[in-house]
């Protein structure tokens, strides 16, 4: 057989090369090797893959590891000085132990292969000894180019599965690795003897009673009478059995053992097939009484090699030698889960014909003579051996463990207090009780701790096999008397069992109205306190109705365990509810409470927090100079208290930048710098990266122009007066916090009556919905020009917002208005001081036409000072504008970018008092910069004019 790299030579090396190139392979390759190659290719494995998976969570104290250590020590001594390496892997292909005949051999391996934990399963390593032995379940030899991976082309190996002698399942694999040039046929004998030695040590780990029962079964001749060549194992079917099928078979076998008598049962599998289980009572020579469960299969016996008894040593405590039926080659086995006292020995065949039906005759045989004159012989195999009394307790314990396992998976799937309590009730019915009621204090439902839960209990859950029992309805306050089991369990902190409710005086006196009818349905009660981390959360009451047997101490322990697990989940949900309430309170406190009164737009807004957690979504409406209005909407990355606090900082800064009359793109630039600075400061506190998106729009009702800029935020929706919906194509801009990238603005004309919808991504982005479909829904919801902004908000939330939002939603709807041109007066004049008087006279006439004679004195004086400053210190042309809205606004613009500053003039100064007079007469004043020049404005209140 050629050795060396797979790219040269003939035989298997050439065959492997042809296989990897997708060409047909000649018949010289063994079937098992070719099948493994095909599996490796179907798994997408690469021959050049150098690394193997490594696990650090494997069981270092596994049974096979404990049994194999002395055997491997002897093998290491035998192969000392050779190139041999010896490995033991578990049933998943993870190497647990490794020995080397020559110490230098270990240094030639990659570092991670020198220690236990790397995986040689075929699904990850391709064709190799350990992986193929697990797949073929027999002695395997892989040589040179038969390996799938290039790294193993110069080596050879022999591997043999190691089985538990009692259950027949594979516990692991013993593997010899060596250079392909040192092939020795005697290794097959050596590895078989070593595997048998490990199996004998595995046998010593089982109990003497289990071995005695198995001996009794074999001594009855049951295996011989069925025909050893007809004996089958459940493992043959395990590769295609549904996990639920294996559990049903094992549980039914345990149930038959617990009966302790001759019986039979037909088990239906998920795919419609059926298996007949029959029980055989027996007694060992030592007096151990037990039951053997056999699987009886119809049809001709499977074509297996004749099974022969293999003698294995019986450890001290047993007599003679124990015969265990094995096959040559051994039949396939898998573990069947068994509780203490039940010995799983075999499982079912891989290809299972349909089971014929008929009355059961003698034990171990199905009589179907009425249906078939000459029924085919049946295959029979041992499934489980155990003791009835132990089996009864084991069966009950198994069911309790299954219920607790189910509780771990079902309870606490959400952080909702009510839903978690409902999950506890759904888990307990019908596994433990027929009806469950759960009562929690109102404070717990709000996320707080109850000062006195005995006086604040409310019915939270009522669940059972029927809905017609007269328990107190959900939501009603429940007042338990001092002698009731519920209050006693709260006082003692322990579960209270009332096996017979008819004799429970305290319970009878609790609710006479419903007691009489309840007693016709329920007869036993367990009241359990829900306590977690020292906090009393409520009471769970379990009622039994259908099962005539009352609750017992085991049921009380199970109820207490269920309640304890559920209480932790309820307490987690309560704490989360409290934290969420705090964050939501902070979030809402940082959002605008009352929108400013203004005439530019009609506003409606909504904030909808996420179901799971509160984020950092926000909005704002800011009055600006010249009757303009600023509209903000933003979203801080993340959720929780930190995001809400960051949102507050960002909104405050955004309002400050906007009130300085910066254009939208400059406002975003300042916010970007702020977020970057916060991000640099926060990592010291472990807060993580801060990021945000934002959209800022400024609408001017005098020109009906809207200037917008966005930083990574979804574009707004624009609804024209005719109902046409569009999404303006705004420059996207990077999210806030990236730094160093510019923002751009876009200007759009908005006819009077247009609606502008600003929103956060929680409205349209949802993993269960397509964004394009959501946008179509949004267009449909907005295409109603007759709706008010309030109606638009409501329609959008009802038709577009997800039913269970995973992210916050902030929504701002603005319907635009235009300032009446008759309320706007403007004059252009050159930079000539002689023209100041003309402007004053024209302004007084305009104020008289508007009926603002009371404001004339203040307006005349402010205009005189502002125009004089523009002529002296600015540059022409100069423009004067008066705006009559809720206030009177005087604006003077010029082409200079130099802004005046308010100062206190000394008594000897000849000037410097103009702006001081303006500040005293005006309600507010300031400077607004234009692309070319500036505007000095002053606002005068009309009511105080």
CSV table of N, CA, C and O in Angstrom, one decimal, residues 602-675:
chain,number,residue,atom,x,y,z
A,602,UNK,N,-48.8,73.1,13.2
A,602,UNK,CA,-49.7,72.4,14.2
A,602,UNK,C,-49.1,71.1,14.5
A,602,UNK,O,-48.8,70.3,13.6
A,603,UNK,N,-48.9,70.8,15.8
A,603,UNK,CA,-48.0,69.7,16.2
A,603,UNK,C,-48.8,68.6,16.9
A,603,UNK,O,-49.8,68.9,17.7
A,604,UNK,N,-48.5,67.4,16.7
A,604,UNK,CA,-48.9,66.2,17.5
A,604,UNK,C,-47.8,65.3,17.6
A,604,UNK,O,-46.9,65.2,16.7
A,605,UNK,N,-47.7,64.6,18.7
A,605,UNK,CA,-46.5,63.8,19.0
A,605,UNK,C,-46.9,62.5,19.8
A,605,UNK,O,-47.9,62.5,20.5
A,606,UNK,N,-46.1,61.5,19.7
A,606,UNK,CA,-46.3,60.3,20.5
A,606,UNK,C,-44.9,59.7,20.8
A,606,UNK,O,-43.9,59.8,20.1
A,607,UNK,N,-44.9,59.0,22.0
A,607,UNK,CA,-43.7,58.3,22.4
A,607,UNK,C,-44.2,56.9,22.9
A,607,UNK,O,-45.0,56.8,23.8
A,608,UNK,N,-43.7,55.8,22.3
A,608,UNK,CA,-44.1,54.5,22.6
A,608,UNK,C,-42.9,53.7,23.0
A,608,UNK,O,-42.0,53.4,22.1
A,609,UNK,N,-42.7,53.3,24.3
A,609,UNK,CA,-41.5,52.6,24.7
A,609,UNK,C,-41.6,51.1,24.2
A,609,UNK,O,-42.6,50.6,23.9
A,610,UNK,N,-40.4,50.5,24.0
A,610,UNK,CA,-40.3,49.1,23.6
A,610,UNK,C,-40.8,48.2,24.8
A,610,UNK,O,-40.8,48.6,25.9
A,611,UNK,N,-41.3,47.0,24.4
A,611,UNK,CA,-41.8,46.1,25.3
A,611,UNK,C,-40.7,45.6,26.2
A,611,UNK,O,-40.9,45.4,27.4
A,612,UNK,N,-39.6,45.3,25.7
A,612,UNK,CA,-38.5,44.6,26.4
A,612,UNK,C,-37.7,45.6,27.2
A,612,UNK,O,-37.3,45.4,28.4
A,613,UNK,N,-37.4,46.8,26.7
A,613,UNK,CA,-36.6,47.7,27.4
A,613,UNK,C,-36.8,49.1,26.8
A,613,UNK,O,-37.3,49.3,25.7
A,614,UNK,N,-36.4,50.1,27.5
A,614,UNK,CA,-36.6,51.5,27.1
A,614,UNK,C,-35.3,52.0,26.5
A,614,UNK,O,-34.2,51.8,27.0
A,615,UNK,N,-35.5,52.7,25.4
A,615,UNK,CA,-34.3,53.2,24.7
A,615,UNK,C,-34.1,54.7,24.9
A,615,UNK,O,-34.5,55.2,25.9
A,616,UNK,N,-33.5,55.3,23.9
A,616,UNK,CA,-33.1,56.7,24.0
A,616,UNK,C,-33.7,57.5,22.9
A,616,UNK,O,-33.1,58.5,22.4
A,617,UNK,N,-35.0,57.2,22.4
A,617,UNK,CA,-35.6,58.0,21.4
A,617,UNK,C,-36.1,59.3,22.0
A,617,UNK,O,-36.6,59.4,23.1
A,618,UNK,N,-36.1,60.4,21.2
A,618,UNK,CA,-36.6,61.7,21.7
A,618,UNK,C,-37.0,62.6,20.5
A,618,UNK,O,-36.8,62.3,19.3
A,619,UNK,N,-37.7,63.6,20.9
A,619,UNK,CA,-38.2,64.6,19.9
A,619,UNK,C,-38.2,66.0,20.6
A,619,UNK,O,-38.2,66.0,21.8
A,620,UNK,N,-38.3,67.0,19.8
A,620,UNK,CA,-38.4,68.4,20.4
A,620,UNK,C,-38.9,69.3,19.4
A,620,UNK,O,-38.8,69.1,18.1
A,621,UNK,N,-39.6,70.4,19.9
A,621,UNK,CA,-40.1,71.5,19.0
A,621,UNK,C,-39.6,72.8,19.6
A,621,UNK,O,-39.8,73.1,20.8
A,622,UNK,N,-38.8,73.5,18.8
A,622,UNK,CA,-38.1,74.7,19.3
A,622,UNK,C,-38.5,75.9,18.5
A,622,UNK,O,-38.2,76.0,17.3
A,623,UNK,N,-39.1,77.0,19.1
A,623,UNK,CA,-39.4,78.2,18.4
A,623,UNK,C,-38.1,79.0,18.1
A,623,UNK,O,-37.2,79.1,19.0
A,624,UNK,N,-38.0,79.5,16.9
A,624,UNK,CA,-36.8,80.2,16.5
A,624,UNK,C,-37.2,81.6,16.1
A,624,UNK,O,-38.3,81.9,16.0
A,625,UNK,N,-36.2,82.4,15.8
A,625,UNK,CA,-36.4,83.8,15.5
A,625,UNK,C,-37.1,83.9,14.1
A,625,UNK,O,-37.0,82.9,13.3
A,626,UNK,N,-37.8,85.0,13.9
A,626,UNK,CA,-38.4,85.2,12.6
A,626,UNK,C,-39.6,84.3,12.4
A,626,UNK,O,-39.9,83.9,11.2
A,627,UNK,N,-40.3,83.9,13.5
A,627,UNK,CA,-41.5,83.0,13.5
A,627,UNK,C,-41.2,81.6,12.9
A,627,UNK,O,-42.1,80.8,12.7
A,628,UNK,N,-39.9,81.3,12.8
A,628,UNK,CA,-39.6,79.9,12.3
A,628,UNK,C,-39.7,78.9,13.5
A,628,UNK,O,-39.8,79.3,14.6
A,629,UNK,N,-39.7,77.6,13.1
A,629,UNK,CA,-39.9,76.6,14.1
A,629,UNK,C,-38.8,75.5,13.8
A,629,UNK,O,-38.6,75.1,12.6
A,630,UNK,N,-38.2,74.9,14.8
A,630,UNK,CA,-37.3,73.8,14.7
A,630,UNK,C,-37.9,72.5,15.1
A,630,UNK,O,-38.5,72.5,16.2
A,631,UNK,N,-37.7,71.5,14.4
A,631,UNK,CA,-38.3,70.2,14.7
A,631,UNK,C,-37.2,69.2,14.8
A,631,UNK,O,-36.4,69.0,13.8
A,632,UNK,N,-37.1,68.5,15.9
A,632,UNK,CA,-36.0,67.5,16.1
A,632,UNK,C,-36.6,66.1,16.4
A,632,UNK,O,-37.7,66.0,17.0
A,633,UNK,N,-36.0,65.1,15.9
A,633,UNK,CA,-36.3,63.7,16.3
A,633,UNK,C,-34.9,63.0,16.3
A,633,UNK,O,-34.1,63.2,15.4
A,634,UNK,N,-34.7,62.1,17.3
A,634,UNK,CA,-33.4,61.5,17.4
A,634,UNK,C,-33.5,60.1,18.1
A,634,UNK,O,-34.5,59.8,18.8
A,635,UNK,N,-32.4,59.4,18.1
A,635,UNK,CA,-32.4,58.0,18.6
A,635,UNK,C,-31.0,57.7,19.1
A,635,UNK,O,-30.1,57.7,18.3
A,636,UNK,N,-30.9,57.5,20.4
A,636,UNK,CA,-29.6,57.2,21.0
A,636,UNK,C,-29.4,55.6,21.0
A,636,UNK,O,-30.4,54.9,21.3
A,637,UNK,N,-28.3,55.2,20.6
A,637,UNK,CA,-28.0,53.7,20.5
A,637,UNK,C,-28.1,53.1,21.8
A,637,UNK,O,-27.6,53.6,22.8
A,638,UNK,N,-28.8,51.9,21.9
A,638,UNK,CA,-28.8,51.1,23.1
A,638,UNK,C,-30.1,51.3,23.9
A,638,UNK,O,-31.0,52.0,23.4
A,639,UNK,N,-30.2,50.7,25.1
A,639,UNK,CA,-31.4,50.8,25.9
A,639,UNK,C,-30.9,50.9,27.4
A,639,UNK,O,-29.8,50.7,27.7
A,640,UNK,N,-31.9,51.3,28.2
A,640,UNK,CA,-31.6,51.3,29.6
A,640,UNK,C,-31.4,52.8,30.1
A,640,UNK,O,-31.5,53.8,29.4
A,641,UNK,N,-31.0,52.8,31.4
A,641,UNK,CA,-30.7,54.1,32.0
A,641,UNK,C,-29.7,54.9,31.4
A,641,UNK,O,-29.8,56.1,31.2
A,642,UNK,N,-28.6,54.3,30.9
A,642,UNK,CA,-27.5,55.0,30.3
A,642,UNK,C,-28.0,55.7,29.0
A,642,UNK,O,-27.7,56.9,28.8
A,643,UNK,N,-28.8,55.0,28.2
A,643,UNK,CA,-29.3,55.6,27.0
A,643,UNK,C,-30.2,56.7,27.2
A,643,UNK,O,-30.2,57.8,26.6
A,644,UNK,N,-31.1,56.6,28.2
A,644,UNK,CA,-32.0,57.6,28.6
A,644,UNK,C,-31.3,58.9,29.1
A,644,UNK,O,-31.6,60.0,28.7
A,645,UNK,N,-30.2,58.7,29.9
A,645,UNK,CA,-29.5,59.8,30.4
A,645,UNK,C,-28.7,60.5,29.3
A,645,UNK,O,-28.6,61.7,29.2
A,646,UNK,N,-28.1,59.7,28.4
A,646,UNK,CA,-27.5,60.3,27.2
A,646,UNK,C,-28.4,61.1,26.3
A,646,UNK,O,-28.1,62.1,25.8
A,647,UNK,N,-29.6,60.5,26.2
A,647,UNK,CA,-30.7,61.2,25.4
A,647,UNK,C,-30.9,62.6,26.0
A,647,UNK,O,-31.1,63.6,25.3
A,648,UNK,N,-31.0,62.7,27.4
A,648,UNK,CA,-31.3,64.0,28.0
A,648,UNK,C,-30.2,65.0,27.7
A,648,UNK,O,-30.4,66.1,27.4
A,649,UNK,N,-28.9,64.5,27.7
A,649,UNK,CA,-27.8,65.4,27.4
A,649,UNK,C,-27.9,65.9,26.0
A,649,UNK,O,-27.7,67.1,25.7
A,650,UNK,N,-28.2,64.9,25.1
A,650,UNK,CA,-28.2,65.3,23.7
A,650,UNK,C,-29.3,66.2,23.3
A,650,UNK,O,-29.2,67.2,22.6
A,651,UNK,N,-30.5,66.0,23.9
A,651,UNK,CA,-31.6,66.9,23.7
A,651,UNK,C,-31.4,68.3,24.2
A,651,UNK,O,-31.7,69.3,23.5
A,652,UNK,N,-30.8,68.4,25.4
A,652,UNK,CA,-30.4,69.7,25.9
A,652,UNK,C,-29.5,70.5,25.0
A,652,UNK,O,-29.6,71.7,24.7
A,653,UNK,N,-28.4,69.7,24.6
A,653,UNK,CA,-27.4,70.4,23.7
A,653,UNK,C,-28.1,70.8,22.4
A,653,UNK,O,-27.8,71.8,21.8
A,654,UNK,N,-28.9,69.9,21.8
A,654,UNK,CA,-29.6,70.2,20.5
A,654,UNK,C,-30.4,71.5,20.6
A,654,UNK,O,-30.4,72.3,19.7
A,655,UNK,N,-31.1,71.6,21.7
A,655,UNK,CA,-32.0,72.8,21.9
A,655,UNK,C,-31.1,74.1,22.0
A,655,UNK,O,-31.4,75.1,21.4
A,656,UNK,N,-29.9,74.0,22.7
A,656,UNK,CA,-29.0,75.1,22.9
A,656,UNK,C,-28.5,75.5,21.5
A,656,UNK,O,-28.4,76.7,21.2
A,657,UNK,N,-28.0,74.5,20.7
A,657,UNK,CA,-27.4,74.8,19.4
A,657,UNK,C,-28.5,75.4,18.5
A,657,UNK,O,-28.2,76.3,17.7
A,658,UNK,N,-29.7,74.9,18.6
A,658,UNK,CA,-30.8,75.4,17.7
A,658,UNK,C,-31.1,76.9,18.1
A,658,UNK,O,-31.4,77.7,17.2
A,659,UNK,N,-31.2,77.2,19.4
A,659,UNK,CA,-31.5,78.5,19.8
A,659,UNK,C,-30.5,79.5,19.4
A,659,UNK,O,-30.7,80.8,19.5
A,660,UNK,N,-29.3,79.1,19.1
A,660,UNK,CA,-28.2,80.0,18.6
A,660,UNK,C,-28.4,80.3,17.2
A,660,UNK,O,-27.6,81.0,16.6
A,661,UNK,N,-29.5,79.8,16.6
A,661,UNK,CA,-29.8,80.0,15.2
A,661,UNK,C,-28.8,79.5,14.2
A,661,UNK,O,-28.6,80.0,13.1
A,662,UNK,N,-28.1,78.4,14.6
A,662,UNK,CA,-27.2,77.7,13.6
A,662,UNK,C,-28.1,77.0,12.6
A,662,UNK,O,-29.2,76.5,12.9
A,663,UNK,N,-27.7,76.9,11.4
A,663,UNK,CA,-28.4,76.1,10.4
A,663,UNK,C,-28.4,74.6,10.7
A,663,UNK,O,-27.5,74.2,11.5
A,664,UNK,N,-29.3,73.8,10.1
A,664,UNK,CA,-29.3,72.4,10.5
A,664,UNK,C,-28.0,71.6,10.4
A,664,UNK,O,-27.7,70.8,11.3
A,665,UNK,N,-27.3,71.8,9.3
A,665,UNK,CA,-26.0,71.1,9.2
A,665,UNK,C,-25.0,71.4,10.2
A,665,UNK,O,-24.3,70.5,10.7
A,666,UNK,N,-25.0,72.7,10.7
A,666,UNK,CA,-24.0,73.1,11.7
A,666,UNK,C,-24.5,72.5,13.1
A,666,UNK,O,-23.6,72.2,13.9
A,667,UNK,N,-25.8,72.5,13.3
A,667,UNK,CA,-26.3,71.9,14.5
A,667,UNK,C,-25.8,70.5,14.7
A,667,UNK,O,-25.4,70.0,15.7
A,668,UNK,N,-26.0,69.7,13.6
A,668,UNK,CA,-25.5,68.3,13.6
A,668,UNK,C,-24.0,68.2,13.8
A,668,UNK,O,-23.6,67.2,14.5
A,669,UNK,N,-23.3,69.1,13.2
A,669,UNK,CA,-21.8,69.0,13.4
A,669,UNK,C,-21.5,69.2,14.9
A,669,UNK,O,-20.6,68.5,15.5
A,670,UNK,N,-22.1,70.2,15.6
A,670,UNK,CA,-21.9,70.4,17.0
A,670,UNK,C,-22.3,69.2,17.8
A,670,UNK,O,-21.6,68.8,18.8
A,671,UNK,N,-23.5,68.6,17.5
A,671,UNK,CA,-23.9,67.4,18.2
A,671,UNK,C,-23.0,66.3,18.0
A,671,UNK,O,-22.7,65.5,18.9
A,672,UNK,N,-22.4,66.1,16.8
A,672,UNK,CA,-21.4,65.1,16.5
A,672,UNK,C,-20.2,65.2,17.4
A,672,UNK,O,-19.7,64.2,17.9
A,673,UNK,N,-19.7,66.4,17.5
A,673,UNK,CA,-18.6,66.7,18.4
A,673,UNK,C,-18.9,66.3,19.8
A,673,UNK,O,-18.1,65.8,20.6
A,674,UNK,N,-20.1,66.7,20.3
A,674,UNK,CA,-20.5,66.4,21.6
A,674,UNK,C,-20.6,64.9,21.9
A,674,UNK,O,-20.1,64.4,22.9
A,675,UNK,N,-21.2,64.1,21.0
A,675,UNK,CA,-21.3,62.7,21.2
A,675,UNK,C,-19.9,62.1,21.2
A,675,UNK,O,-19.6,61.2,22.0
